[in-house]
GROMACS .gro file of C-alpha atoms in nm:
model
  420
    1MET     CA    1   0.012  -0.024   0.007
    2LEU     CA    2   0.115   0.343  -0.096
    3THR     CA    3   0.006   0.635   0.109
    4ILE     CA    4   0.064   1.012   0.056
    5THR     CA    5   0.095   1.260   0.349
    6ALA     CA    6   0.226   1.554   0.134
    7PRO     CA    7   0.117   1.732  -0.073
    8VAL     CA    8  -0.247   1.762  -0.010
    9ALA     CA    9  -0.517   1.782  -0.278
   10TYR     CA   10  -0.544   2.143  -0.415
   11GLU     CA   11  -0.247   2.264  -0.222
   12VAL     CA   12  -0.074   2.554  -0.362
   13ILE     CA   13   0.284   2.650  -0.268
   14GLN     CA   14   0.432   2.985  -0.292
   15GLN     CA   15   0.662   3.047  -0.620
   16ASN     CA   16   0.998   3.256  -0.591
   17ASN     CA   17   1.056   3.526  -0.853
   18ALA     CA   18   1.211   3.292  -1.073
   19GLY     CA   19   0.897   3.086  -1.093
   20VAL     CA   20   1.018   2.789  -0.881
   21ALA     CA   21   0.897   2.629  -0.565
   22MET     CA   22   1.007   2.303  -0.340
   23LEU     CA   23   0.711   2.076  -0.300
   24VAL     CA   24   0.723   1.823  -0.024
   25VAL     CA   25   0.640   1.473  -0.128
   26ALA     CA   26   0.613   1.243   0.165
   27GLY     CA   27   0.416   0.934   0.257
   28THR     CA   28   0.464   0.549   0.339
   29TYR     CA   29   0.489   0.233   0.173
   30VAL     CA   30   0.417  -0.113   0.274
   31ASP     CA   31   0.385  -0.390   0.025
   32THR     CA   32   0.121  -0.625   0.155
   33THR     CA   33   0.065  -0.802  -0.204
   34VAL     CA   34   0.109  -1.200  -0.203
   35TYR     CA   35   0.357  -1.305  -0.453
   36ALA     CA   36   0.424  -1.675  -0.607
   37ALA     CA   37   0.772  -1.591  -0.571
   38ALA     CA   38   1.017  -1.348  -0.393
   39PRO     CA   39   0.984  -1.003  -0.555
   40ALA     CA   40   1.261  -0.777  -0.655
   41PRO     CA   41   1.311  -0.528  -0.354
   42VAL     CA   42   1.138  -0.193  -0.384
   43THR     CA   43   1.393   0.091  -0.243
   44SER     CA   44   1.251   0.390  -0.361
   45VAL     CA   45   0.909   0.571  -0.490
   46THR     CA   46   0.891   0.748  -0.796
   47ALA     CA   47   0.720   1.099  -0.801
   48THR     CA   48   0.582   1.216  -1.142
   49LEU     CA   49   0.420   1.558  -1.195
   50THR     CA   50   0.211   1.595  -1.498
   51PRO     CA   51   0.116   1.943  -1.609
   52VAL     CA   52  -0.246   2.027  -1.634
   53ARG     CA   53  -0.201   2.384  -1.701
   54GLY     CA   54   0.136   2.567  -1.716
   55GLY     CA   55   0.438   2.391  -1.549
   56LYS     CA   56   0.654   2.136  -1.683
   57ALA     CA   57   0.679   1.773  -1.626
   58THR     CA   58   0.900   1.662  -1.359
   59VAL     CA   59   1.013   1.345  -1.233
   60ALA     CA   60   1.199   1.273  -0.922
   61THR     CA   61   1.292   0.950  -0.707
   62LEU     CA   62   1.235   0.943  -0.358
   63PRO     CA   63   1.442   0.669  -0.144
   64LEU     CA   64   1.266   0.446   0.103
   65VAL     CA   65   1.392   0.470   0.471
   66ASP     CA   66   1.317   0.321   0.812
   67GLY     CA   67   1.109   0.046   0.657
   68GLY     CA   68   0.886   0.218   0.445
   69ARG     CA   69   0.897   0.606   0.490
   70PHE     CA   70   0.966   0.814   0.206
   71SER     CA   71   1.005   1.215   0.217
   72GLY     CA   72   1.199   1.481  -0.006
   73LEU     CA   73   1.172   1.817  -0.183
   74VAL     CA   74   1.113   1.829  -0.546
   75ARG     CA   75   1.189   2.135  -0.747
   76VAL     CA   76   0.878   2.253  -0.932
   77PRO     CA   77   0.810   2.526  -1.185
   78THR     CA   78   0.497   2.739  -1.154
   79GLY     CA   79   0.205   2.533  -1.288
   80TRP     CA   80  -0.113   2.324  -1.193
   81TYR     CA   81  -0.007   1.937  -1.181
   82THR     CA   82  -0.136   1.625  -1.125
   83LEU     CA   83   0.113   1.389  -0.888
   84LEU     CA   84   0.139   1.025  -0.935
   85LEU     CA   85   0.355   0.813  -0.706
   86THR     CA   86   0.443   0.462  -0.794
   87ALA     CA   87   0.632   0.214  -0.578
   88GLY     CA   88   0.650  -0.148  -0.708
   89PRO     CA   89   0.306  -0.257  -0.828
   90HIS     CA   90   0.159   0.026  -0.640
   91ARG     CA   91   0.026   0.372  -0.723
   92ALA     CA   92  -0.116   0.687  -0.532
   93THR     CA   93  -0.226   1.040  -0.686
   94VAL     CA   94  -0.287   1.359  -0.562
   95ALA     CA   95  -0.566   1.496  -0.844
   96ARG     CA   96  -0.419   1.867  -0.818
   97VAL     CA   97  -0.138   2.056  -0.672
   98GLY     CA   98   0.003   2.381  -0.782
   99VAL     CA   99   0.302   2.631  -0.759
  100GLY     CA  100   0.203   2.976  -0.794
  101GLU     CA  101   0.078   3.270  -0.553
  102VAL     CA  102  -0.061   3.279  -0.204
  103PHE     CA  103  -0.248   3.560  -0.013
  104VAL     CA  104  -0.362   3.618   0.372
  105VAL     CA  105  -0.637   3.894   0.406
  106ALA     CA  106  -0.688   4.082   0.724
  107GLY     CA  107  -0.912   4.366   0.844
  108HIS     CA  108  -1.287   4.432   0.920
  109SER     CA  109  -1.606   4.325   0.777
  110VAL     CA  110  -1.533   4.502   0.430
  111ALA     CA  111  -1.232   4.238   0.416
  112GLN     CA  112  -1.433   3.973   0.599
  113GLY     CA  113  -1.778   3.983   0.422
  114ASP     CA  114  -2.063   4.083   0.580
  115GLY     CA  115  -2.308   3.842   0.474
  116THR     CA  116  -2.548   4.067   0.272
  117TYR     CA  117  -2.380   4.075  -0.067
  118THR     CA  118  -2.118   3.851  -0.228
  119LEU     CA  119  -1.969   3.786  -0.555
  120ASP     CA  120  -1.981   3.439  -0.714
  121GLY     CA  121  -1.676   3.216  -0.659
  122SER     CA  122  -1.408   3.154  -0.915
  123THR     CA  123  -1.474   2.922  -1.225
  124ASP     CA  124  -1.102   2.865  -1.244
  125GLU     CA  125  -1.008   2.549  -1.033
  126ARG     CA  126  -0.665   2.679  -0.963
  127VAL     CA  127  -0.820   2.930  -0.715
  128VAL     CA  128  -0.824   2.756  -0.392
  129THR     CA  129  -0.862   2.804  -0.027
  130ILE     CA  130  -0.906   2.615   0.295
  131PRO     CA  131  -1.299   2.602   0.357
  132VAL     CA  132  -1.473   2.670   0.677
  133ASP     CA  133  -1.775   2.459   0.772
  134LYS     CA  134  -1.985   2.720   0.925
  135THR     CA  135  -2.251   2.457   1.086
  136SER     CA  136  -1.978   2.244   1.284
  137ASN     CA  137  -1.682   2.463   1.301
  138ALA     CA  138  -1.561   2.522   1.669
  139TYR     CA  139  -1.260   2.750   1.612
  140PRO     CA  140  -1.445   3.098   1.649
  141SER     CA  141  -1.533   3.039   2.014
  142SER     CA  142  -1.178   2.921   2.084
  143GLY     CA  143  -0.908   3.061   1.859
  144ASN     CA  144  -0.725   2.720   1.918
  145PRO     CA  145  -0.529   2.671   1.602
  146MET     CA  146  -0.552   2.295   1.634
  147LEU     CA  147  -0.939   2.315   1.548
  148LEU     CA  148  -0.881   2.486   1.219
  149PRO     CA  149  -0.974   2.301   0.872
  150ARG     CA  150  -0.695   2.188   0.694
  151GLN     CA  151  -0.812   2.047   0.348
  152PHE     CA  152  -0.773   2.244   0.040
  153ALA     CA  153  -1.052   2.304  -0.215
  154PRO     CA  154  -1.141   2.517  -0.507
  155PHE     CA  155  -1.261   2.875  -0.427
  156THR     CA  156  -1.610   2.826  -0.560
  157SER     CA  157  -1.956   3.000  -0.493
  158GLY     CA  158  -2.084   2.898  -0.127
  159VAL     CA  159  -1.713   2.847  -0.003
  160TYR     CA  160  -1.624   3.038   0.305
  161PRO     CA  161  -1.266   3.081   0.324
  162GLY     CA  162  -1.057   2.990   0.623
  163PRO     CA  163  -0.990   3.083   0.899
  164PHE     CA  164  -1.255   3.337   0.941
  165GLY     CA  165  -1.403   3.414   0.595
  166SER     CA  166  -1.793   3.511   0.667
  167ASN     CA  167  -1.886   3.439   0.278
  168THR     CA  168  -1.715   3.387  -0.059
  169HIS     CA  169  -1.710   3.782  -0.081
  170PHE     CA  170  -1.495   3.921  -0.368
  171TRP     CA  171  -1.184   3.730  -0.286
  172ALA     CA  172  -1.253   3.443  -0.514
  173LYS     CA  173  -1.310   3.671  -0.804
  174PHE     CA  174  -0.993   3.819  -0.695
  175GLY     CA  175  -0.785   3.519  -0.704
  176GLN     CA  176  -0.945   3.429  -1.040
  177GLN     CA  177  -0.807   3.740  -1.196
  178VAL     CA  178  -0.472   3.692  -1.038
  179ALA     CA  179  -0.476   3.350  -1.181
  180GLN     CA  180  -0.573   3.453  -1.525
  181THR     CA  181  -0.335   3.760  -1.523
  182LEU     CA  182  -0.028   3.561  -1.424
  183ASP     CA  183  -0.125   3.217  -1.541
  184CYS     CA  184  -0.079   3.047  -1.226
  185PRO     CA  185  -0.280   2.876  -0.942
  186VAL     CA  186  -0.353   3.115  -0.644
  187ALA     CA  187  -0.436   3.046  -0.271
  188VAL     CA  188  -0.644   3.311  -0.058
  189PHE     CA  189  -0.698   3.268   0.322
  190ASN     CA  190  -0.933   3.537   0.510
  191ALA     CA  191  -0.836   3.602   0.860
  192ALA     CA  192  -1.043   3.934   0.892
  193PHE     CA  193  -1.287   4.006   1.165
  194GLY     CA  194  -1.590   4.219   1.106
  195GLY     CA  195  -1.667   4.502   1.360
  196THR     CA  196  -1.295   4.554   1.434
  197SER     CA  197  -1.069   4.859   1.465
  198LEU     CA  198  -0.690   4.892   1.441
  199ARG     CA  199  -0.706   4.961   1.821
  200HIS     CA  200  -0.861   4.618   1.868
  201TRP     CA  201  -0.580   4.454   1.660
  202ALA     CA  202  -0.306   4.618   1.786
  203LEU     CA  203  -0.415   4.553   2.164
  204SER     CA  204  -0.498   4.176   2.100
  205ALA     CA  205  -0.147   4.141   1.910
  206THR     CA  206   0.029   4.258   2.230
  207GLY     CA  207  -0.184   4.068   2.476
  208GLY     CA  208  -0.388   4.335   2.561
  209GLN     CA  209  -0.786   4.322   2.660
  210PHE     CA  210  -1.090   4.526   2.544
  211GLU     CA  211  -1.452   4.503   2.601
  212HIS     CA  212  -1.650   4.436   2.267
  213GLY     CA  213  -1.990   4.289   2.208
  214PHE     CA  214  -1.886   3.999   2.040
  215VAL     CA  215  -1.504   4.011   1.982
  216ASN     CA  216  -1.332   3.770   2.241
  217SER     CA  217  -1.004   3.955   2.333
  218ALA     CA  218  -0.947   3.697   2.631
  219LYS     CA  219  -0.906   3.427   2.338
  220GLY     CA  220  -0.687   3.684   2.142
  221PHE     CA  221  -0.913   3.810   1.878
  222PRO     CA  222  -0.921   3.931   1.634
  223TYR     CA  223  -0.529   3.917   1.596
  224VAL     CA  224  -0.537   3.543   1.654
  225ASN     CA  225  -0.672   3.496   1.299
  226LEU     CA  226  -0.377   3.630   1.147
  227LYS     CA  227  -0.148   3.472   1.382
  228ASN     CA  228  -0.300   3.125   1.320
  229ALA     CA  229  -0.328   3.167   0.944
  230LEU     CA  230   0.052   3.278   0.911
  231SER     CA  231   0.169   2.989   1.144
  232GLN     CA  232  -0.068   2.712   1.046
  233TYR     CA  233  -0.121   2.779   0.663
  234VAL     CA  234   0.149   3.010   0.551
  235GLY     CA  235   0.409   2.772   0.708
  236GLN     CA  236   0.280   2.508   0.503
  237THR     CA  237   0.230   2.712   0.169
  238GLY     CA  238   0.451   3.022   0.180
  239CYS     CA  239   0.313   3.394   0.093
  240ARG     CA  240   0.347   3.684  -0.136
  241ALA     CA  241   0.188   3.913   0.086
  242VAL     CA  242  -0.099   4.014   0.365
  243LEU     CA  243  -0.376   4.209   0.210
  244MET     CA  244  -0.507   4.468   0.453
  245ASP     CA  245  -0.808   4.632   0.448
  246GLN     CA  246  -0.795   4.840   0.790
  247GLY     CA  247  -0.903   5.155   0.924
  248GLN     CA  248  -1.278   5.213   0.861
  249ASN     CA  249  -1.366   5.157   1.229
  250ASP     CA  250  -1.119   5.375   1.345
  251HIS     CA  251  -1.307   5.703   1.199
  252GLU     CA  252  -1.366   5.826   1.538
  253GLN     CA  253  -1.002   5.882   1.621
  254ALA     CA  254  -0.924   6.232   1.513
  255ASP     CA  255  -0.516   6.196   1.587
  256ALA     CA  256  -0.390   6.018   1.285
  257GLY     CA  257  -0.072   5.949   1.498
  258VAL     CA  258  -0.283   5.743   1.706
  259ILE     CA  259  -0.435   5.539   1.430
  260PHE     CA  260  -0.060   5.513   1.271
  261ALA     CA  261   0.103   5.373   1.591
  262ASP     CA  262  -0.176   5.115   1.610
  263TYR     CA  263  -0.121   5.008   1.253
  264LYS     CA  264   0.256   4.979   1.276
  265THR     CA  265   0.242   4.787   1.627
  266LEU     CA  266   0.021   4.562   1.445
  267VAL     CA  267   0.240   4.468   1.145
  268ASP     CA  268   0.559   4.486   1.366
  269GLN     CA  269   0.402   4.206   1.578
  270LEU     CA  270   0.277   4.015   1.302
  271ARG     CA  271   0.606   3.999   1.145
  272ALA     CA  272   0.769   3.925   1.451
  273ASP     CA  273   0.528   3.640   1.547
  274SER     CA  274   0.586   3.466   1.212
  275ARG     CA  275   0.922   3.526   1.191
  276LEU     CA  276   0.888   3.695   0.854
  277PRO     CA  277   1.068   4.021   0.898
  278ARG     CA  278   1.010   4.150   0.530
  279LEU     CA  279   0.647   3.996   0.473
  280ALA     CA  280   0.490   4.231   0.235
  281VAL     CA  281   0.173   4.409   0.374
  282VAL     CA  282  -0.041   4.593   0.126
  283VAL     CA  283  -0.264   4.889   0.253
  284ASN     CA  284  -0.601   5.001   0.152
  285ARG     CA  285  -0.649   5.379   0.141
  286GLN     CA  286  -0.975   5.554   0.249
  287THR     CA  287  -1.147   5.822   0.393
  288PRO     CA  288  -1.430   5.699   0.589
  289TYR     CA  289  -1.756   5.883   0.525
  290ARG     CA  290  -1.536   6.094   0.310
  291VAL     CA  291  -1.461   6.342   0.585
  292ARG     CA  292  -1.230   6.142   0.842
  293THR     CA  293  -0.917   6.231   0.689
  294ALA     CA  294  -0.689   6.102   0.991
  295VAL     CA  295  -0.766   5.744   0.878
  296ARG     CA  296  -0.623   5.801   0.520
  297GLN     CA  297  -0.325   5.985   0.677
  298ALA     CA  298  -0.219   5.710   0.896
  299GLN     CA  299  -0.264   5.460   0.598
  300GLN     CA  300  -0.034   5.669   0.366
  301ARG     CA  301   0.234   5.669   0.659
  302MET     CA  302   0.223   5.295   0.678
  303ILE     CA  303   0.315   5.302   0.284
  304ASP     CA  304   0.570   5.575   0.299
  305GLU     CA  305   0.744   5.509   0.638
  306VAL     CA  306   0.705   5.132   0.725
  307PRO     CA  307   0.931   4.910   0.507
  308ASP     CA  308   0.771   4.642   0.290
  309CYS     CA  309   0.433   4.818   0.297
  310TYR     CA  310   0.274   4.884  -0.022
  311ALA     CA  311   0.001   5.113  -0.149
  312GLY     CA  312  -0.325   4.901  -0.208
  313PRO     CA  313  -0.673   4.995  -0.374
  314ASP     CA  314  -0.794   5.357  -0.313
  315TYR     CA  315  -1.135   5.321  -0.183
  316ASP     CA  316  -1.205   5.697  -0.225
  317SER     CA  317  -1.254   5.621  -0.599
  318LEU     CA  318  -1.560   5.432  -0.498
  319THR     CA  319  -1.892   5.578  -0.574
  320ASP     CA  320  -2.178   5.644  -0.321
  321SER     CA  321  -2.368   5.340  -0.503
  322ASP     CA  322  -2.074   5.107  -0.462
  323ARG     CA  323  -2.158   5.109  -0.085
  324TYR     CA  324  -2.497   4.997   0.015
  325ASP     CA  325  -2.488   5.142   0.351
  326GLY     CA  326  -2.200   5.375   0.323
  327VAL     CA  327  -1.935   5.156   0.425
  328HIS     CA  328  -1.986   4.789   0.319
  329LEU     CA  329  -1.957   4.679  -0.056
  330GLY     CA  330  -2.257   4.616  -0.276
  331ILE     CA  331  -2.220   4.412  -0.605
  332SER     CA  332  -2.054   4.689  -0.789
  333GLY     CA  333  -1.813   4.796  -0.512
  334GLN     CA  334  -1.682   4.424  -0.473
  335GLU     CA  335  -1.640   4.386  -0.853
  336LYS     CA  336  -1.423   4.704  -0.820
  337ALA     CA  337  -1.223   4.582  -0.531
  338ALA     CA  338  -1.182   4.257  -0.688
  339GLN     CA  339  -1.014   4.418  -0.983
  340TRP     CA  340  -0.819   4.652  -0.774
  341TRP     CA  341  -0.647   4.438  -0.545
  342ALA     CA  342  -0.565   4.213  -0.836
  343GLY     CA  343  -0.407   4.481  -1.031
  344VAL     CA  344  -0.187   4.580  -0.738
  345VAL     CA  345  -0.052   4.231  -0.676
  346CYS     CA  346  -0.007   4.159  -1.035
  347GLU     CA  347   0.198   4.509  -1.118
  348THR     CA  348   0.566   4.409  -1.203
  349ALA     CA  349   0.691   4.670  -0.977
  350PHE     CA  350   0.498   4.536  -0.688
  351ARG     CA  351   0.615   4.186  -0.775
  352SER     CA  352   0.976   4.265  -0.833
  353ARG     CA  353   0.980   4.436  -0.464
  354ALA     CA  354   0.750   4.218  -0.255
  355LYS     CA  355   0.973   3.918  -0.194
  356PRO     CA  356   0.786   3.613  -0.165
  357TYR     CA  357   0.839   3.388   0.161
  358GLN     CA  358   0.857   2.995   0.076
  359PRO     CA  359   0.875   2.677   0.269
  360ASN     CA  360   1.121   2.426   0.219
  361ALA     CA  361   1.316   2.629  -0.001
  362VAL     CA  362   1.652   2.408   0.076
  363PRO     CA  363   1.605   2.077  -0.151
  364VAL     CA  364   1.710   1.741  -0.017
  365VAL     CA  365   1.645   1.496  -0.274
  366PRO     CA  366   1.700   1.366  -0.528
  367VAL     CA  367   2.068   1.453  -0.526
  368GLU     CA  368   2.098   1.593  -0.895
  369GLU     CA  369   1.797   1.814  -0.804
  370SER     CA  370   1.942   1.922  -0.471
  371ARG     CA  371   2.256   2.034  -0.653
  372ARG     CA  372   2.101   2.203  -0.946
  373ALA     CA  373   1.864   2.354  -0.713
  374LEU     CA  374   2.114   2.521  -0.487
  375LEU     CA  375   2.267   2.684  -0.776
  376ASP     CA  376   1.994   2.842  -0.955
  377ALA     CA  377   1.679   2.834  -0.754
  378GLN     CA  378   1.790   3.118  -0.541
  379PRO     CA  379   1.462   3.171  -0.341
  380GLU     CA  380   1.431   3.514  -0.200
  381ALA     CA  381   1.346   3.414   0.154
  382THR     CA  382   1.190   3.113   0.366
  383VAL     CA  383   0.927   3.057   0.614
  384PRO     CA  384   1.048   2.952   0.926
  385LEU     CA  385   1.104   2.571   1.016
  386THR     CA  386   0.761   2.356   1.083
  387SER     CA  387   0.733   2.020   1.213
  388LEU     CA  388   0.710   1.907   0.880
  389ASN     CA  389   1.012   2.076   0.718
  390LEU     CA  390   1.264   2.061   1.007
  391THR     CA  391   1.377   1.714   0.899
  392PHE     CA  392   1.415   1.807   0.543
  393VAL     CA  393   1.607   2.128   0.620
  394LEU     CA  394   1.865   1.926   0.867
  395GLY     CA  395   1.908   1.658   0.584
  396ALA     CA  396   2.009   1.944   0.334
  397GLY     CA  397   2.258   2.072   0.583
  398VAL     CA  398   2.416   1.733   0.626
  399MET     CA  399   2.413   1.719   0.242
  400ALA     CA  400   2.572   2.059   0.167
  401LEU     CA  401   2.843   1.983   0.434
  402LEU     CA  402   2.929   1.684   0.208
  403ILE     CA  403   2.941   1.864  -0.089
  404LEU     CA  404   3.167   2.120   0.034
  405VAL     CA  405   3.405   1.868   0.197
  406GLY     CA  406   3.414   1.671  -0.144
  407TRP     CA  407   3.489   2.024  -0.326
  408LEU     CA  408   3.753   2.087  -0.085
  409VAL     CA  409   3.926   1.730  -0.131
  410ALA     CA  410   3.896   1.769  -0.504
  411ASN     CA  411   4.043   2.104  -0.535
  412ARG     CA  412   4.314   2.039  -0.273
  413VAL     CA  413   4.179   2.350  -0.065
  414ARG     CA  414   4.238   2.375   0.315
  415PRO     CA  415   3.956   2.490   0.528
  416THR     CA  416   4.192   2.788   0.665
  417GLN     CA  417   4.200   2.931   0.297
  418LEU     CA  418   3.836   2.981   0.296
  419ILE     CA  419   3.893   3.244   0.577
  420ARG     CA  420   3.984   3.587   0.483
   0.00000   0.00000   0.00000
């Protein structure tokens, strides 16, 4: 029996700017077949990635160790694939897996979705999320990351994106526009929480408490949504950027400096907690009710003064008819928002500056792939080690050391010659 533990179906891994990612392929093999004669021993598993759209056919060999386990990293170009594993007479498949772009949404109800209006989901199967089951989900009452859903699926109509999306909203159409513009798979997670202000986010990010009618700060909300999305999802997939629609509910604060301080506290904390110090943050701009100028001033300061923060959509360009109650987006407003957010993250200038974080960026097996990837993959940055990829990275360190020693011996170089 051949069992795949990674990747999971419809998973998307963040590509680097060279259009490459390292895909974890792992599982177990136990041969329970009854043979008439002793079979030839099976010592490895063959992984074959067949392009469905884009990409390049890729084959790698993963050795079996410890009585039937296999795990390794396969260098995969941007694209949408079917994965086939073979070992002896046994086969196992993952219907779809991709290398492309990954985004996390944060903010208030304009980002989360308010349940009144929503666009249809994506018709491109390459746009995925981790759906939330609203009927049986225990996570909202606890914030416990162990209760988060884990299974990826296409971001179609009626899908609520994990960890906290309240409906499909406009994010599936955003993902579809990105997928079709860049011709790559896209994953979108939604960590927003309606009814919250930047003060709520800053306080909960730093362990503070506050009174609120339906936001439980004692459980770490609203910030715990973003923290969990980054640790539980991005730790597995990598990420291009966090898309923040923040500030509407800070309209009563007249001091732009106070709003800016809360916003910066939030961004500083999320980067510290995730150990992604240069994680790109895209900041929308708006003047709530067209008169609360302090919010927009604070947003612009984030873009101008905080490293790796980028200008997002300008919501002041929405018309009155785009907001059915003066705040939340109707259908026309959502259509514009999807287009504007997609336009920002697809811009060449943004993509050249917003360096993506990737998981598992150091290859382990096979050796030929590892040597080549070490020379030419050159990922921009990597996510922190997780329980899944720690073993792989430690193995990579051993391999790199062996390669270095071999090079030193071949070139008769003493170690002291490397020190200047």
